[in-house]
mmCIF file of C-alpha atoms in Angstrom:
data_model
loop_
_atom_site.group_PDB
_atom_site.id
_atom_site.type_symbol
_atom_site.label_atom_id
_atom_site.label_comp_id
_atom_site.label_asym_id
_atom_site.label_seq_id
_atom_site.Cartn_x
_atom_site.Cartn_y
_atom_site.Cartn_z
ATOM 1 C CA MET A 1259 -4.105 -17.353 11.185
ATOM 2 C CA ALA A 1260 -2.290 -20.476 9.988
ATOM 3 C CA GLU A 1261 -5.609 -22.139 9.116
ATOM 4 C CA GLN A 1262 -6.706 -19.075 7.159
ATOM 5 C CA SER A 1263 -3.397 -19.033 5.276
ATOM 6 C CA ARG A 1264 -3.756 -22.747 4.466
ATOM 7 C CA ARG A 1265 -7.298 -22.233 3.129
ATOM 8 C CA HIS A 1266 -6.068 -19.341 0.997
ATOM 9 C CA ARG A 1267 -3.302 -21.491 -0.522
ATOM 10 C CA ASP A 1268 -5.754 -24.336 -1.205
ATOM 11 C CA LYS A 1269 -8.151 -21.969 -2.941
ATOM 12 C CA GLN A 1270 -5.301 -20.455 -4.943
ATOM 13 C CA ARG A 1271 -4.241 -23.916 -6.169
ATOM 14 C CA TYR A 1272 -7.853 -24.739 -7.035
ATOM 15 C CA ASP A 1273 -8.271 -21.494 -9.017
ATOM 16 C CA LEU A 1274 -4.999 -22.093 -10.879
ATOM 17 C CA ARG A 1275 -6.065 -25.623 -11.805
ATOM 18 C CA ARG A 1276 -9.365 -24.247 -13.053
ATOM 19 C CA LEU A 1277 -7.530 -21.643 -15.159
ATOM 20 C CA ARG A 1278 -5.178 -24.278 -16.608
ATOM 21 C CA ARG A 1279 -8.126 -26.550 -17.482
ATOM 22 C CA LYS A 1280 -9.880 -23.708 -19.236
ATOM 23 C CA MET A 1281 -6.758 -22.884 -21.247
ATOM 24 C CA LEU A 1282 -6.216 -26.542 -22.130
ATOM 25 C CA PHE A 1283 -9.806 -26.951 -23.359
ATOM 26 C CA GLN A 1284 -9.468 -23.771 -25.403
ATOM 27 C CA LEU A 1285 -6.313 -25.053 -27.107
ATOM 28 C CA ILE A 1286 -7.853 -28.473 -27.782
ATOM 29 C CA GLY A 1287 -10.895 -26.735 -29.253
ATOM 30 C CA ILE A 1288 -8.650 -24.640 -31.496
ATOM 31 C CA LEU A 1289 -6.836 -27.735 -32.813
ATOM 32 C CA ILE A 1290 -10.090 -29.576 -33.493
ATOM 33 C CA LEU A 1291 -11.667 -26.533 -35.137
ATOM 34 C CA THR A 1292 -8.547 -25.990 -37.248
ATOM 35 C CA PHE A 1293 -8.597 -29.574 -38.518
ATOM 36 C CA VAL A 1294 -12.318 -29.518 -39.279
ATOM 37 C CA ILE A 1295 -12.324 -26.153 -41.067
ATOM 38 C CA GLY A 1296 -9.171 -26.997 -42.998
ATOM 39 C CA ALA A 1297 -10.526 -30.346 -44.110
ATOM 40 C CA VAL A 1298 -13.877 -28.857 -45.137
ATOM 41 C CA ILE A 1299 -12.330 -25.996 -47.109
ATOM 42 C CA CYS A 1300 -9.786 -28.192 -48.856
ATOM 43 C CA THR A 1301 -12.409 -30.819 -49.721
ATOM 44 C CA VAL A 1302 -14.904 -28.251 -51.007
ATOM 45 C CA LEU A 1303 -12.360 -26.411 -53.137
ATOM 46 C CA VAL A 1304 -10.472 -29.368 -54.549
ATOM 47 C CA ASP A 1305 -12.690 -32.451 -54.383
ATOM 48 C CA ASP A 1306 -16.326 -31.408 -54.142
ATOM 49 C CA LEU A 1307 -18.711 -28.642 -55.049
ATOM 50 C CA LEU A 1308 -16.212 -26.051 -56.169
ATOM 51 C CA GLN A 1309 -13.953 -28.455 -57.999
ATOM 52 C CA TYR A 1310 -15.080 -27.479 -61.510
ATOM 53 C CA PRO A 1311 -15.421 -23.679 -61.010
ATOM 54 C CA PHE A 1312 -12.222 -23.541 -58.971
ATOM 55 C CA SER A 1313 -10.224 -25.640 -61.455
ATOM 56 C CA GLU A 1314 -11.593 -23.634 -64.411
ATOM 57 C CA PHE A 1315 -10.642 -20.399 -62.660
ATOM 58 C CA VAL A 1316 -7.090 -21.631 -62.036
ATOM 59 C CA VAL A 1317 -6.685 -23.011 -65.603
ATOM 60 C CA SER A 1318 -8.001 -19.786 -67.164
ATOM 61 C CA ALA A 1319 -5.721 -17.686 -64.974
ATOM 62 C CA VAL A 1320 -2.666 -19.749 -65.929
ATOM 63 C CA GLN A 1321 -3.577 -19.462 -69.625
ATOM 64 C CA GLY A 1322 -4.125 -15.715 -69.344
ATOM 65 C CA PHE A 1323 -0.869 -14.927 -67.537
ATOM 66 C CA SER A 1324 1.463 -17.417 -69.228
ATOM 67 C CA GLY A 1325 -0.042 -17.961 -72.709
ATOM 68 C CA MET A 1326 -0.064 -21.764 -72.244
ATOM 69 C CA SER A 1327 -2.443 -24.064 -74.027
ATOM 70 C CA ARG A 1328 -5.400 -25.507 -72.112
ATOM 71 C CA ASP A 1329 -3.788 -28.945 -71.753
ATOM 72 C CA GLU A 1330 -0.588 -27.383 -70.370
ATOM 73 C CA ALA A 1331 -2.619 -25.246 -67.967
ATOM 74 C CA ILE A 1332 -4.556 -28.305 -66.739
ATOM 75 C CA GLU A 1333 -1.239 -30.114 -66.162
ATOM 76 C CA VAL A 1334 0.033 -27.146 -64.118
ATOM 77 C CA TYR A 1335 -3.185 -27.192 -62.077
ATOM 78 C CA ALA A 1336 -2.742 -30.907 -61.394
ATOM 79 C CA ILE A 1337 0.883 -30.462 -60.338
ATOM 80 C CA ILE A 1338 0.115 -27.524 -58.025
ATOM 81 C CA PHE A 1339 -3.127 -28.720 -56.469
ATOM 82 C CA ARG A 1340 -3.948 -32.374 -57.234
ATOM 83 C CA GLN A 1341 -0.537 -33.811 -56.461
ATOM 84 C CA ASN A 1342 0.021 -31.587 -53.354
ATOM 85 C CA LYS A 1343 -3.319 -31.915 -51.681
ATOM 86 C CA THR A 1344 -1.768 -32.851 -48.310
ATOM 87 C CA GLU A 1345 0.580 -29.886 -48.364
ATOM 88 C CA TRP A 1346 -2.280 -27.520 -49.138
ATOM 89 C CA LEU A 1347 -4.298 -29.027 -46.340
ATOM 90 C CA LEU A 1348 -1.424 -28.442 -43.916
ATOM 91 C CA LEU A 1349 -0.884 -24.891 -45.170
ATOM 92 C CA MET A 1350 -4.527 -23.990 -44.837
ATOM 93 C CA GLY A 1351 -4.680 -25.684 -41.465
ATOM 94 C CA GLY A 1352 -1.670 -23.671 -40.301
ATOM 95 C CA ILE A 1353 -3.248 -20.410 -41.439
ATOM 96 C CA ILE A 1354 -6.528 -21.248 -39.741
ATOM 97 C CA PHE A 1355 -4.674 -22.301 -36.580
ATOM 98 C CA LEU A 1356 -2.775 -19.001 -36.472
ATOM 99 C CA LEU A 1357 -5.992 -17.034 -36.872
ATOM 100 C CA LEU A 1358 -7.741 -19.012 -34.145
ATOM 101 C CA PHE A 1359 -4.683 -18.854 -31.874
ATOM 102 C CA TRP A 1360 -4.524 -15.092 -32.341
ATOM 103 C CA GLN A 1361 -8.141 -14.941 -31.249
ATOM 104 C CA PHE A 1362 -7.219 -17.131 -28.255
ATOM 105 C CA THR A 1363 -4.431 -14.734 -27.226
ATOM 106 C CA ARG A 1364 -6.931 -11.869 -27.425
ATOM 107 C CA TRP A 1365 -9.208 -13.811 -25.096
ATOM 108 C CA PHE A 1366 -6.332 -14.580 -22.727
ATOM 109 C CA SER A 1367 -5.074 -10.973 -22.769
ATOM 110 C CA ARG A 1368 -8.436 -9.955 -21.314
ATOM 111 C CA TYR A 1369 -7.182 -11.363 -18.001
ATOM 112 C CA PHE A 1370 -4.246 -8.947 -18.026
ATOM 113 C CA GLN A 1371 -6.498 -6.064 -19.021
ATOM 114 C CA MET A 1372 -8.872 -6.804 -16.150
ATOM 115 C CA VAL A 1373 -5.997 -7.161 -13.661
ATOM 116 C CA ASP A 1374 -4.537 -3.893 -14.975
ATOM 117 C CA SER A 1375 -7.906 -2.223 -14.495
ATOM 118 C CA LYS A 1376 -8.042 -3.514 -10.924
ATOM 119 C CA LEU A 1377 -4.539 -2.194 -10.269
ATOM 120 C CA ASP A 1378 -5.646 1.216 -11.550
ATOM 121 C CA GLU A 1379 -8.463 1.107 -9.007
ATOM 122 C CA LEU A 1380 -5.886 0.686 -6.246
ATOM 123 C CA LEU A 1381 -4.260 3.967 -7.293
ATOM 124 C CA GLN A 1382 -7.557 5.862 -7.244
ATOM 125 C CA GLU A 1383 -8.624 7.557 -4.039
ATOM 126 C CA GLU A 1384 -12.297 7.786 -5.038
ATOM 127 C CA GLY A 1385 -12.849 4.132 -4.146
ATOM 128 C CA ARG A 1386 -14.680 3.292 -7.391
ATOM 129 C CA THR A 1387 -14.913 -0.433 -8.038
ATOM 130 C CA GLY A 1388 -15.237 -2.069 -11.438
ATOM 131 C CA PRO A 1389 -16.512 -5.556 -12.284
ATOM 132 C CA ASP A 1390 -14.968 -8.498 -10.478
ATOM 133 C CA LEU A 1391 -12.436 -10.740 -12.180
ATOM 134 C CA PRO A 1392 -13.541 -14.126 -13.614
ATOM 135 C CA ARG A 1393 -13.972 -16.981 -11.148
ATOM 136 C CA GLU A 1394 -10.715 -18.622 -12.186
ATOM 137 C CA LEU A 1395 -8.906 -15.456 -11.023
ATOM 138 C CA ASP A 1396 -10.595 -15.338 -7.624
ATOM 139 C CA PHE A 1397 -7.252 -15.695 -5.851
ATOM 140 C CA ILE A 1398 -5.971 -12.550 -7.592
ATOM 141 C CA GLN A 1399 -9.243 -10.759 -6.819
ATOM 142 C CA GLU A 1400 -8.872 -11.565 -3.114
ATOM 143 C CA LYS A 1401 -5.230 -10.481 -3.049
ATOM 144 C CA LEU A 1402 -6.075 -7.205 -4.784
ATOM 145 C CA GLU A 1403 -8.876 -6.588 -2.290
ATOM 146 C CA GLN A 1404 -6.429 -7.164 0.568
ATOM 147 C CA ILE A 1405 -3.922 -4.768 -0.986
ATOM 148 C CA LYS A 1406 -6.631 -2.192 -1.531
ATOM 149 C CA GLY A 1407 -7.772 -2.478 2.074
ATOM 150 C CA THR A 1408 -4.191 -2.105 3.304
ATOM 151 C CA LEU A 1409 -3.587 0.956 1.108
ATOM 152 C CA GLU A 1410 -6.824 2.582 2.232
ATOM 153 C CA ARG A 1411 -5.984 1.896 5.870
ATOM 154 C CA ARG A 1412 -2.486 3.346 5.492
ATOM 155 C CA ARG A 1413 -3.840 6.350 3.610
ATOM 156 C CA TRP A 1414 -6.315 6.976 6.401
ATOM 157 C CA GLN A 1415 -3.622 6.596 9.054
ATOM 158 C CA ALA A 1416 -1.314 8.977 7.199
ATOM 159 C CA GLN A 1417 -4.074 11.563 6.860
ATOM 160 C CA GLU A 1418 -4.993 11.210 10.514
ATOM 161 C CA SER A 1419 -1.344 11.509 11.571
ATOM 162 C CA GLU A 1420 -0.872 14.577 9.375
ATOM 163 C CA GLN A 1421 -4.015 16.155 10.826
ATOM 164 C CA ARG A 1422 -2.810 15.485 14.368
ATOM 165 C CA LYS A 1423 0.554 17.023 13.549
ATOM 166 C CA ASN A 1424 -1.049 20.103 11.997
ATOM 167 C CA ASP A 1425 -3.365 20.535 14.974
ATOM 168 C CA LEU A 1426 -0.479 20.131 17.377
ATOM 169 C CA VAL A 1427 1.599 22.728 15.532
ATOM 170 C CA VAL A 1428 -1.314 25.159 15.749
ATOM 171 C CA TYR A 1429 -1.779 24.486 19.462
ATOM 172 C CA LEU A 1430 1.936 24.772 20.206
ATOM 173 C CA SER A 1431 2.108 28.022 18.234
ATOM 174 C CA HIS A 1432 -0.714 29.376 20.337
ATOM 175 C CA ASP A 1433 0.803 28.148 23.609
ATOM 176 C CA ILE A 1434 4.225 29.607 22.793
ATOM 177 C CA LYS A 1435 2.660 33.060 22.940
ATOM 178 C CA THR A 1436 1.860 32.677 26.648
ATOM 179 C CA PRO A 1437 5.397 32.193 28.047
ATOM 180 C CA LEU A 1438 6.833 34.529 25.419
ATOM 181 C CA THR A 1439 4.430 37.294 26.450
ATOM 182 C CA SER A 1440 5.316 36.695 30.101
ATOM 183 C CA VAL A 1441 9.066 36.816 29.391
ATOM 184 C CA ILE A 1442 8.719 40.076 27.477
ATOM 185 C CA GLY A 1443 6.432 41.559 30.138
ATOM 186 C CA TYR A 1444 8.655 40.772 33.130
ATOM 187 C CA LEU A 1445 11.831 41.812 31.318
ATOM 188 C CA GLY A 1446 10.100 45.085 30.458
ATOM 189 C CA LEU A 1447 9.268 45.643 34.134
ATOM 190 C CA LEU A 1448 12.855 44.910 35.161
ATOM 191 C CA GLU A 1449 14.135 47.389 32.578
ATOM 192 C CA GLU A 1450 11.654 50.118 33.500
ATOM 193 C CA ALA A 1451 12.317 49.886 37.263
ATOM 194 C CA PRO A 1452 16.081 49.720 37.843
ATOM 195 C CA ASP A 1453 15.502 50.639 41.524
ATOM 196 C CA MET A 1454 13.099 47.715 42.092
ATOM 197 C CA PRO A 1455 13.523 46.047 45.519
ATOM 198 C CA ALA A 1456 15.890 43.089 45.436
ATOM 199 C CA ALA A 1457 13.256 40.607 46.641
ATOM 200 C CA GLN A 1458 10.777 41.666 43.956
ATOM 201 C CA ARG A 1459 13.525 41.679 41.304
ATOM 202 C CA ALA A 1460 14.524 38.136 42.306
ATOM 203 C CA LYS A 1461 10.866 37.045 42.126
ATOM 204 C CA TYR A 1462 10.389 38.498 38.627
ATOM 205 C CA THR A 1463 13.717 37.034 37.490
ATOM 206 C CA HIS A 1464 12.661 33.593 38.733
ATOM 207 C CA ILE A 1465 9.314 33.829 36.941
ATOM 208 C CA THR A 1466 11.024 34.984 33.743
ATOM 209 C CA LEU A 1467 13.500 32.114 33.912
ATOM 210 C CA ASP A 1468 10.689 29.609 34.510
ATOM 211 C CA LYS A 1469 8.756 30.936 31.505
ATOM 212 C CA ALA A 1470 11.916 30.836 29.397
ATOM 213 C CA PHE A 1471 12.429 27.162 30.287
ATOM 214 C CA ARG A 1472 8.843 26.458 29.279
ATOM 215 C CA LEU A 1473 9.408 28.326 26.020
ATOM 216 C CA GLU A 1474 12.536 26.247 25.388
ATOM 217 C CA GLU A 1475 10.542 23.062 25.986
ATOM 218 C CA LEU A 1476 7.884 24.077 23.475
ATOM 219 C CA ILE A 1477 10.518 25.018 20.888
ATOM 220 C CA ASN A 1478 12.201 21.644 21.402
ATOM 221 C CA GLN A 1479 8.854 20.004 20.702
ATOM 222 C CA PHE A 1480 8.719 21.913 17.410
ATOM 223 C CA PHE A 1481 12.167 20.595 16.495
ATOM 224 C CA GLU A 1482 11.052 17.096 17.456
ATOM 225 C CA ILE A 1483 8.089 17.316 15.095
ATOM 226 C CA THR A 1484 10.102 18.647 12.157
ATOM 227 C CA ARG A 1485 12.941 16.132 12.367
ATOM 228 C CA PHE A 1486 10.982 13.073 13.423
ATOM 229 C CA SER A 1487 10.911 10.217 10.922
ATOM 230 C CA LEU A 1488 10.143 6.594 11.677
ATOM 231 C CA GLN A 1489 11.422 5.329 8.345
ATOM 232 C CA GLN A 1490 14.797 4.149 9.593
ATOM 233 C CA ILE A 1491 16.412 4.097 13.030
ATOM 234 C CA PRO A 1492 19.991 2.737 12.958
ATOM 235 C CA VAL A 1493 20.863 0.445 15.863
ATOM 236 C CA GLU A 1494 24.435 -0.163 17.050
ATOM 237 C CA LYS A 1495 24.326 -2.981 19.587
ATOM 238 C CA GLU A 1496 26.678 -3.602 22.475
ATOM 239 C CA PRO A 1497 26.319 -5.280 25.910
ATOM 240 C CA VAL A 1498 24.086 -3.171 28.171
ATOM 241 C CA ARG A 1499 23.573 -3.547 31.932
ATOM 242 C CA LEU A 1500 19.864 -2.833 32.214
ATOM 243 C CA ASP A 1501 19.844 -2.746 36.022
ATOM 244 C CA VAL A 1502 22.505 -0.013 36.001
ATOM 245 C CA MET A 1503 20.842 1.944 33.177
ATOM 246 C CA LEU A 1504 17.441 1.934 34.877
ATOM 247 C CA ALA A 1505 18.973 2.938 38.229
ATOM 248 C CA GLN A 1506 20.634 5.935 36.567
ATOM 249 C CA LEU A 1507 17.363 6.960 34.915
ATOM 250 C CA ALA A 1508 15.562 6.699 38.259
ATOM 251 C CA ASP A 1509 18.099 9.112 39.773
ATOM 252 C CA GLU A 1510 17.686 11.532 36.876
ATOM 253 C CA PHE A 1511 13.922 11.608 37.373
ATOM 254 C CA TYR A 1512 14.167 12.402 41.095
ATOM 255 C CA PRO A 1513 14.020 16.237 40.649
ATOM 256 C CA ILE A 1514 10.926 15.848 38.447
ATOM 257 C CA LEU A 1515 9.067 13.447 40.734
ATOM 258 C CA GLU A 1516 10.009 14.760 44.178
ATOM 259 C CA PRO A 1517 7.858 17.960 44.138
ATOM 260 C CA GLU A 1518 4.694 15.832 43.718
ATOM 261 C CA GLY A 1519 5.744 13.219 46.249
ATOM 262 C CA LYS A 1520 6.415 10.572 43.617
ATOM 263 C CA GLU A 1521 9.307 8.146 43.528
ATOM 264 C CA VAL A 1522 10.743 5.383 41.382
ATOM 265 C CA GLN A 1523 10.847 1.902 42.908
ATOM 266 C CA LEU A 1524 13.278 -0.468 41.179
ATOM 267 C CA GLN A 1525 12.740 -4.224 41.152
ATOM 268 C CA VAL A 1526 15.156 -5.244 38.406
ATOM 269 C CA GLU A 1527 17.071 -8.501 38.330
ATOM 270 C CA GLU A 1528 20.698 -7.817 39.188
ATOM 271 C CA GLY A 1529 23.194 -8.294 36.385
ATOM 272 C CA LEU A 1530 20.481 -8.142 33.700
ATOM 273 C CA ILE A 1531 22.403 -7.765 30.421
ATOM 274 C CA LEU A 1532 21.414 -7.787 26.761
ATOM 275 C CA MET A 1533 22.762 -6.674 23.400
ATOM 276 C CA ALA A 1534 21.266 -3.300 22.506
ATOM 277 C CA ASP A 1535 22.004 0.255 21.454
ATOM 278 C CA PRO A 1536 22.440 1.964 24.854
ATOM 279 C CA ASP A 1537 21.551 5.484 23.684
ATOM 280 C CA LYS A 1538 18.444 4.355 21.814
ATOM 281 C CA LEU A 1539 17.321 2.051 24.629
ATOM 282 C CA ALA A 1540 17.830 4.800 27.219
ATOM 283 C CA ARG A 1541 15.551 6.993 25.137
ATOM 284 C CA VAL A 1542 12.864 4.281 25.177
ATOM 285 C CA PHE A 1543 12.877 4.055 28.978
ATOM 286 C CA ASN A 1544 13.144 7.841 29.318
ATOM 287 C CA ASN A 1545 10.091 8.379 27.084
ATOM 288 C CA VAL A 1546 7.990 5.795 28.934
ATOM 289 C CA LEU A 1547 9.081 7.151 32.337
ATOM 290 C CA LYS A 1548 8.187 10.688 31.264
ATOM 291 C CA ASN A 1549 4.759 9.421 30.296
ATOM 292 C CA ALA A 1550 4.356 7.674 33.656
ATOM 293 C CA ALA A 1551 5.513 10.784 35.531
ATOM 294 C CA ALA A 1552 3.074 13.006 33.618
ATOM 295 C CA TYR A 1553 -0.018 10.865 34.132
ATOM 296 C CA SER A 1554 0.466 9.266 37.569
ATOM 297 C CA PHE A 1555 -1.314 10.466 40.709
ATOM 298 C CA PRO A 1556 0.644 12.583 43.223
ATOM 299 C CA HIS A 1557 2.267 10.718 46.118
ATOM 300 C CA THR A 1558 2.278 7.391 44.246
ATOM 301 C CA PRO A 1559 5.266 5.254 43.262
ATOM 302 C CA ILE A 1560 6.382 4.465 39.727
ATOM 303 C CA GLU A 1561 7.568 0.863 39.662
ATOM 304 C CA ILE A 1562 10.162 -0.523 37.263
ATOM 305 C CA LEU A 1563 10.144 -4.322 37.087
ATOM 306 C CA GLY A 1564 12.749 -6.252 35.137
ATOM 307 C CA GLU A 1565 13.453 -9.955 34.649
ATOM 308 C CA ARG A 1566 14.801 -12.437 32.126
ATOM 309 C CA GLU A 1567 12.665 -15.408 31.132
ATOM 310 C CA GLU A 1568 12.955 -17.892 28.244
ATOM 311 C CA GLY A 1569 15.365 -15.858 26.162
ATOM 312 C CA GLN A 1570 13.479 -12.602 26.633
ATOM 313 C CA VAL A 1571 13.935 -9.593 28.897
ATOM 314 C CA TYR A 1572 10.724 -8.096 30.259
ATOM 315 C CA ILE A 1573 10.795 -4.507 31.544
ATOM 316 C CA THR A 1574 7.526 -3.211 32.988
ATOM 317 C CA ILE A 1575 7.049 0.441 33.990
ATOM 318 C CA ARG A 1576 3.970 0.694 36.213
ATOM 319 C CA ASN A 1577 2.214 3.786 37.497
ATOM 320 C CA GLN A 1578 -1.002 4.580 39.306
ATOM 321 C CA GLY A 1579 -3.255 7.014 37.478
ATOM 322 C CA HIS A 1580 -6.457 7.327 35.545
ATOM 323 C CA PRO A 1581 -6.995 4.163 33.460
ATOM 324 C CA ILE A 1582 -6.435 4.336 29.736
ATOM 325 C CA PRO A 1583 -9.564 3.324 27.773
ATOM 326 C CA SER A 1584 -9.129 -0.053 26.098
ATOM 327 C CA HIS A 1585 -9.673 1.355 22.582
ATOM 328 C CA GLN A 1586 -6.737 3.740 23.092
ATOM 329 C CA LEU A 1587 -4.169 1.188 24.270
ATOM 330 C CA GLU A 1588 -2.886 0.688 20.711
ATOM 331 C CA THR A 1589 -3.502 4.229 19.492
ATOM 332 C CA ILE A 1590 -1.183 5.740 22.097
ATOM 333 C CA PHE A 1591 1.798 4.354 20.161
ATOM 334 C CA GLU A 1592 0.886 6.299 17.014
ATOM 335 C CA LYS A 1593 2.664 9.471 15.978
ATOM 336 C CA PHE A 1594 1.401 12.777 17.437
ATOM 337 C CA TYR A 1595 -1.212 11.053 19.591
ATOM 338 C CA ARG A 1596 -1.864 12.715 22.931
ATOM 339 C CA LEU A 1597 -3.905 10.847 25.537
ATOM 340 C CA ASP A 1598 -4.969 14.056 27.238
ATOM 341 C CA GLY A 1599 -5.614 15.894 23.981
ATOM 342 C CA ALA A 1600 -3.157 18.001 22.016
ATOM 343 C CA ARG A 1601 -4.340 21.156 23.766
ATOM 344 C CA SER A 1602 -2.878 20.242 27.118
ATOM 345 C CA THR A 1603 0.685 21.130 26.301
ATOM 346 C CA ASN A 1604 1.608 21.781 29.923
ATOM 347 C CA ARG A 1605 1.614 18.043 30.485
ATOM 348 C CA GLY A 1606 3.252 15.612 28.095
ATOM 349 C CA GLY A 1607 5.058 16.402 24.881
ATOM 350 C CA ALA A 1608 4.320 16.441 21.199
ATOM 351 C CA GLY A 1609 2.807 12.975 21.164
ATOM 352 C CA LEU A 1610 5.974 11.406 19.742
ATOM 353 C CA GLY A 1611 7.571 9.799 22.793
ATOM 354 C CA LEU A 1612 5.721 6.477 22.731
ATOM 355 C CA ALA A 1613 5.815 6.294 18.919
ATOM 356 C CA ILE A 1614 9.596 6.715 18.988
ATOM 357 C CA ALA A 1615 9.858 4.153 21.797
ATOM 358 C CA LYS A 1616 7.883 1.622 19.779
ATOM 359 C CA GLU A 1617 10.021 2.126 16.677
ATOM 360 C CA ILE A 1618 13.276 1.732 18.626
ATOM 361 C CA VAL A 1619 12.017 -1.401 20.373
ATOM 362 C CA THR A 1620 10.885 -2.842 17.031
ATOM 363 C CA ALA A 1621 14.328 -2.102 15.553
ATOM 364 C CA HIS A 1622 15.765 -4.224 18.389
ATOM 365 C CA GLY A 1623 13.446 -7.107 17.479
ATOM 366 C CA GLY A 1624 11.223 -6.530 20.499
ATOM 367 C CA THR A 1625 7.710 -5.366 21.323
ATOM 368 C CA ILE A 1626 6.077 -2.763 23.536
ATOM 369 C CA SER A 1627 2.519 -2.960 24.811
ATOM 370 C CA ALA A 1628 0.255 -1.270 27.345
ATOM 371 C CA GLN A 1629 -2.306 -2.563 29.824
ATOM 372 C CA SER A 1630 -4.482 -0.444 32.071
ATOM 373 C CA ASP A 1631 -7.122 -0.993 34.733
ATOM 374 C CA SER A 1632 -8.535 0.911 37.681
ATOM 375 C CA ARG A 1633 -5.374 0.328 39.751
ATOM 376 C CA TYR A 1634 -2.355 0.320 37.456
ATOM 377 C CA THR A 1635 -1.163 1.265 33.991
ATOM 378 C CA ASP A 1636 1.649 -0.999 32.773
ATOM 379 C CA PHE A 1637 3.972 -0.459 29.819
ATOM 380 C CA THR A 1638 5.812 -3.701 29.080
ATOM 381 C CA ILE A 1639 8.905 -3.755 26.869
ATOM 382 C CA THR A 1640 10.041 -7.161 25.637
ATOM 383 C CA LEU A 1641 13.523 -7.554 24.157
ATOM 384 C CA PRO A 1642 15.400 -10.651 22.922
ATOM 385 C CA VAL A 1643 18.663 -11.627 24.642
ATOM 386 C CA GLU A 1644 19.713 -14.700 22.613
ATOM 387 C CA ASP A 1645 22.406 -12.790 20.708
ATOM 388 C CA LEU A 1646 24.300 -11.879 23.866
ATOM 389 C CA TYR A 1647 24.260 -15.330 25.387
ATOM 390 C CA ASP A 1648 25.220 -16.956 22.082
ATOM 391 C CA ASP A 1649 28.244 -14.625 21.877
ATOM 392 C CA GLN A 1650 29.268 -15.477 25.432
ATOM 393 C CA GLU A 1651 29.077 -19.205 24.699
ATOM 394 C CA GLU A 1652 31.223 -18.809 21.572
ATOM 395 C CA GLN A 1653 33.869 -16.876 23.532
ATOM 396 C CA GLU A 1654 33.964 -19.607 26.230
#
């Protein structure tokens, strides 16, 4: 990357030198052409071929407008032209220079017109491409191509994200009907049969409550979709005991994991502290743990590993489940992406958990990545801890 950046800077300097040389040669050519044309015109009009017709024309004009005699008119001609030949040469040279320089500015403005045309192409979604810029503007051409590629990639990602969100809304809308229909059906039975046996009533009530919880979960996913924005996540940092936070999260997940014989195994360095937003960071670990709980095999442990090394804290959440294909290891952190497909709403959420986790980690100056093979799937969260230890040293 550094070598590529160096080559780009070298080429940019080379192109700029080439542009400056071209401009310099143009200006030198204008000065030479101005001198030559001015000298030729002045010599022809005053000293050479047109001397007699030109002088006669001037003398006759002076006589006609002023009523002077011929001798007086000739004297006026001599004073105006013969005795001020140098001044006339300079005046004519200045006029010619301005005309040629105006033409030069028109030539130079073509660069801006071509760059403007290229910028217009960036705003067009049709992808039409006009002629390339001149060779001396290659560095601008390359930069514009990079910008265009970035814009097209972001446009494609935005369209894909919007399509995923729309599909997910449709699927969630469809899936909401199932628990809602069940709730209405069982409540209708309870209302129609007031003398229903207590055991059967308790069974129907339990089913209705379970369906209502599922309905609440789906509605919460709708709210998550509508309010989610990754544009700005404020972070309010304070010292956080990661070992304590992760132990609390492990306890909270016990009711979710226990029915399938799963458990959380903690291997976190004791007294592991860093500066972070505790609420936001808890959400990161909660989202990743929910993902691990949803996609791990029954009767397998979910391991949480934590250590500090070289100014960084590494938290790895490991589960045993079906491996994630290599081409999806980066995609899973995109908005509204569901590894098991958006249709499977009974497992996983709206496809926002890992995207939110990545944004929060990035706001803390850290990174989150995933690795997966036939045995384990690891989500590794890396966070800086220099701020905390610098503060402690200052206080000491």
